[in-house]
Amino acid sequence: MKVRIVDLKDKMLVLTAEEPVADYPDLVSMVDAGDCEFLAPLRLSFSVAREFDHIRVAGKVETAVMMNCSLCLGEYDTEIASSFTVFYTKASGMALDEEVELAEEDLISKSYEGDEIDFAPEVAEQVIMEIPFKPLCKEDCAGLCSKCGVNLNETACNCDRSEGGFKFGALKGIKIEK
Ligand SMILES: [Zn+2]
Ligand SMILES: [Zn+2]
């Protein structure tokens, strides 16, 4: 998704679109690497407004992916939704790489050149950040038995996994807040 600076008048511009994952090379390479599969196009909704010397963009990216659990190896589907705010400042030709410290967390500062802003790099980055490095099908996934390999979410087994007993015992009684 792109916006032409000339289209940005005084009012906030609201843009929505559905874009195929195939338009995003970085996401296609994640699929090729087996990190996930996309079950839906990217649903984008952006509000873009001029503000002082920058352009403020509040964006939301949503999609659905299928991943493999890192513990039980089972496939599972999950929705991804990421909201973010980016300040785009026109590149002045100097100090482009300077990190701008901003008070609010999740606030990203970028520069743009020319007469339009392409949001594709930001969209790809947001989706990639939402794909966990160690996916879990559920918070309390029991994983696979280290002895016989059954999926402990589905079946119990009679293996003695007592070496791991201490760890599991210590975790018992901890309530996971949702
Ligand atoms: Zn699992
Ligand atoms: Zn077992």
Short mmCIF file of C-alpha atoms and ligand atoms in Angstrom, two decimals:
data_model
loop_
_atom_site.label_atom_id
_atom_site.label_comp_id
_atom_site.label_asym_id
_atom_site.label_seq_id
_atom_site.Cartn_x
_atom_site.Cartn_y
_atom_site.Cartn_z
CA MET A 1 0.00 0.00 0.00
CA LYS A 2 1.25 3.43 -0.92
CA VAL A 3 0.18 6.98 -0.34
CA ARG A 4 1.02 9.95 -2.51
CA ILE A 5 2.06 12.93 -0.43
CA VAL A 6 0.06 15.23 -2.70
CA ASP A 7 -3.13 13.38 -1.68
CA LEU A 8 -2.54 14.23 1.95
CA LYS A 9 -4.51 17.35 2.53
CA ASP A 10 -5.46 18.67 5.94
CA LYS A 11 -7.75 15.80 6.72
CA MET A 12 -6.81 12.34 7.85
CA LEU A 13 -6.80 9.82 5.04
CA VAL A 14 -8.12 6.35 5.80
CA LEU A 15 -6.91 3.57 3.54
CA THR A 16 -7.95 -0.05 3.60
CA ALA A 17 -6.87 -2.89 1.34
CA GLU A 18 -6.49 -6.62 1.04
CA GLU A 19 -3.18 -7.60 -0.43
CA PRO A 20 -1.90 -11.03 -1.41
CA VAL A 21 1.08 -12.37 0.51
CA ALA A 22 2.70 -13.00 -2.88
CA ASP A 23 3.26 -9.23 -3.15
CA TYR A 24 5.61 -9.39 -0.14
CA PRO A 25 8.92 -11.13 -0.98
CA ASP A 26 10.01 -11.25 2.68
CA LEU A 27 6.83 -13.12 3.63
CA VAL A 28 7.10 -15.44 0.65
CA SER A 29 10.59 -16.42 1.83
CA MET A 30 9.20 -17.25 5.28
CA VAL A 31 6.75 -19.62 3.63
CA ASP A 32 9.55 -21.09 1.51
CA ALA A 33 11.62 -21.61 4.68
CA GLY A 34 8.72 -23.50 6.25
CA ASP A 35 8.18 -20.99 9.07
CA CYS A 36 4.45 -20.67 8.40
CA GLU A 37 1.74 -20.77 5.80
CA PHE A 38 -0.66 -17.93 5.19
CA LEU A 39 -4.34 -18.80 5.24
CA ALA A 40 -5.60 -15.35 4.31
CA PRO A 41 -4.45 -12.25 2.46
CA LEU A 42 -3.11 -9.30 4.46
CA ARG A 43 -5.93 -7.03 5.57
CA LEU A 44 -4.54 -3.53 5.94
CA SER A 45 -6.10 -0.49 7.44
CA PHE A 46 -4.12 2.71 7.72
CA SER A 47 -4.93 6.21 8.78
CA VAL A 48 -2.49 8.77 7.47
CA ALA A 49 -2.27 12.37 8.57
CA ARG A 50 0.08 15.30 8.22
CA GLU A 51 1.30 16.45 11.58
CA PHE A 52 3.84 19.24 12.05
CA ASP A 53 6.96 18.25 10.13
CA HIS A 54 6.08 14.59 9.73
CA ILE A 55 3.39 12.23 8.55
CA ARG A 56 1.79 10.10 11.22
CA VAL A 57 0.58 6.70 10.16
CA ALA A 58 -1.48 4.46 12.41
CA GLY A 59 -1.62 1.05 10.81
CA LYS A 60 -3.19 -2.30 11.44
CA VAL A 61 -2.27 -5.53 9.69
CA GLU A 62 -4.32 -8.68 10.09
CA THR A 63 -4.04 -12.13 8.60
CA ALA A 64 -4.20 -15.80 9.56
CA VAL A 65 -1.35 -18.27 9.51
CA MET A 66 -0.73 -21.95 10.03
CA MET A 67 2.34 -22.89 12.02
CA ASN A 68 3.89 -25.99 13.54
CA CYS A 69 4.09 -26.11 17.32
CA SER A 70 7.71 -26.19 18.48
CA LEU A 71 6.86 -28.67 21.27
CA CYS A 72 4.35 -31.18 19.88
CA LEU A 73 5.08 -30.41 16.20
CA GLY A 74 1.35 -30.29 15.49
CA GLU A 75 -0.06 -27.85 12.98
CA TYR A 76 -2.26 -25.08 14.28
CA ASP A 77 -3.96 -21.99 12.92
CA THR A 78 -3.75 -18.60 14.48
CA GLU A 79 -4.90 -15.08 13.75
CA ILE A 80 -2.30 -12.36 13.54
CA ALA A 81 -3.11 -8.74 14.24
CA SER A 82 -0.57 -6.00 14.69
CA SER A 83 -1.21 -2.32 15.33
CA PHE A 84 1.57 0.19 15.06
CA THR A 85 2.32 3.86 14.60
CA VAL A 86 5.01 5.23 12.33
CA PHE A 87 6.24 8.78 11.96
CA TYR A 88 7.54 9.38 8.47
CA THR A 89 9.85 12.33 8.07
CA LYS A 90 11.05 13.54 4.72
CA ALA A 91 14.66 12.57 4.22
CA SER A 92 16.78 15.70 4.38
CA GLY A 93 19.83 14.09 2.89
CA MET A 94 21.71 14.14 6.17
CA ALA A 95 21.89 11.88 9.19
CA LEU A 96 19.43 9.40 7.67
CA ASP A 97 20.43 6.54 9.90
CA GLU A 98 20.24 8.46 13.11
CA GLU A 99 18.13 6.66 15.65
CA VAL A 100 15.39 8.83 16.96
CA GLU A 101 14.51 8.19 20.55
CA LEU A 102 10.81 8.46 21.09
CA ALA A 103 9.10 8.27 24.43
CA GLU A 104 6.19 6.09 23.43
CA GLU A 105 6.95 2.47 22.94
CA ASP A 106 5.93 0.83 19.67
CA LEU A 107 6.52 4.10 17.93
CA ILE A 108 8.60 3.81 14.85
CA SER A 109 10.39 6.61 13.07
CA LYS A 110 11.19 6.31 9.37
CA SER A 111 12.16 8.61 6.59
CA TYR A 112 10.78 8.77 3.08
CA GLU A 113 12.07 10.19 -0.15
CA GLY A 114 10.27 11.44 -3.21
CA ASP A 115 6.57 12.11 -3.42
CA GLU A 116 5.08 8.91 -2.05
CA ILE A 117 5.41 6.56 0.90
CA ASP A 118 5.35 2.83 0.35
CA PHE A 119 4.13 1.00 3.44
CA ALA A 120 5.17 -2.46 2.21
CA PRO A 121 8.46 -2.72 4.18
CA GLU A 122 6.67 -1.78 7.40
CA VAL A 123 3.80 -4.19 6.75
CA ALA A 124 6.20 -7.08 6.11
CA GLU A 125 8.18 -6.23 9.24
CA GLN A 126 5.06 -6.17 11.41
CA VAL A 127 3.90 -9.57 10.17
CA ILE A 128 7.36 -11.08 10.65
CA MET A 129 7.48 -9.79 14.24
CA GLU A 130 4.19 -11.54 14.96
CA ILE A 131 5.49 -14.93 13.86
CA PRO A 132 6.96 -16.46 17.01
CA PHE A 133 10.44 -17.92 16.92
CA LYS A 134 9.16 -20.89 18.96
CA PRO A 135 5.49 -21.30 18.09
CA LEU A 136 3.23 -22.94 20.66
CA CYS A 137 -0.13 -24.50 19.75
CA LYS A 138 -1.37 -23.54 23.20
CA GLU A 139 0.15 -22.00 26.29
CA ASP A 140 0.22 -25.30 28.18
CA CYS A 141 1.17 -27.60 25.30
CA ALA A 142 2.41 -30.84 26.86
CA GLY A 143 4.72 -31.56 23.95
CA LEU A 144 6.01 -34.97 22.97
CA CYS A 145 7.11 -37.67 25.41
CA SER A 146 10.88 -37.56 25.48
CA LYS A 147 10.96 -41.37 25.74
CA CYS A 148 8.37 -42.75 23.33
CA GLY A 149 7.48 -39.67 21.32
CA VAL A 150 3.68 -39.72 21.69
CA ASN A 151 1.87 -36.42 21.62
CA LEU A 152 1.08 -35.89 25.31
CA ASN A 153 -1.76 -33.51 24.43
CA GLU A 154 -3.61 -36.43 22.90
CA THR A 155 -2.40 -39.55 24.72
CA ALA A 156 -0.89 -40.45 28.03
CA CYS A 157 1.93 -42.98 28.12
CA ASN A 158 3.51 -45.04 30.85
CA CYS A 159 7.06 -43.85 30.37
CA ASP A 160 9.08 -42.87 33.40
CA ARG A 161 10.21 -39.33 32.64
CA SER A 162 11.42 -38.76 36.18
CA GLU A 163 14.54 -36.82 35.15
CA GLY A 164 12.16 -34.12 34.01
CA GLY A 165 10.03 -34.57 37.11
CA PHE A 166 11.70 -31.90 39.15
CA LYS A 167 11.10 -29.20 36.57
CA PHE A 168 7.49 -30.09 36.05
CA GLY A 169 6.92 -30.38 39.78
CA ALA A 170 8.30 -26.91 40.35
CA LEU A 171 5.98 -25.47 37.77
CA LYS A 172 2.90 -27.01 39.31
CA GLY A 173 0.72 -24.59 41.19
CA ILE A 174 1.78 -21.62 39.11
CA LYS A 175 -1.32 -20.02 37.71
CA ILE A 176 -0.98 -18.62 34.24
CA GLU A 177 -2.80 -15.34 34.02
CA LYS A 178 -4.71 -14.85 30.79
ZN ZN B 1 1.90 -28.09 20.84
ZN ZN B 2 6.17 -42.00 26.56
#
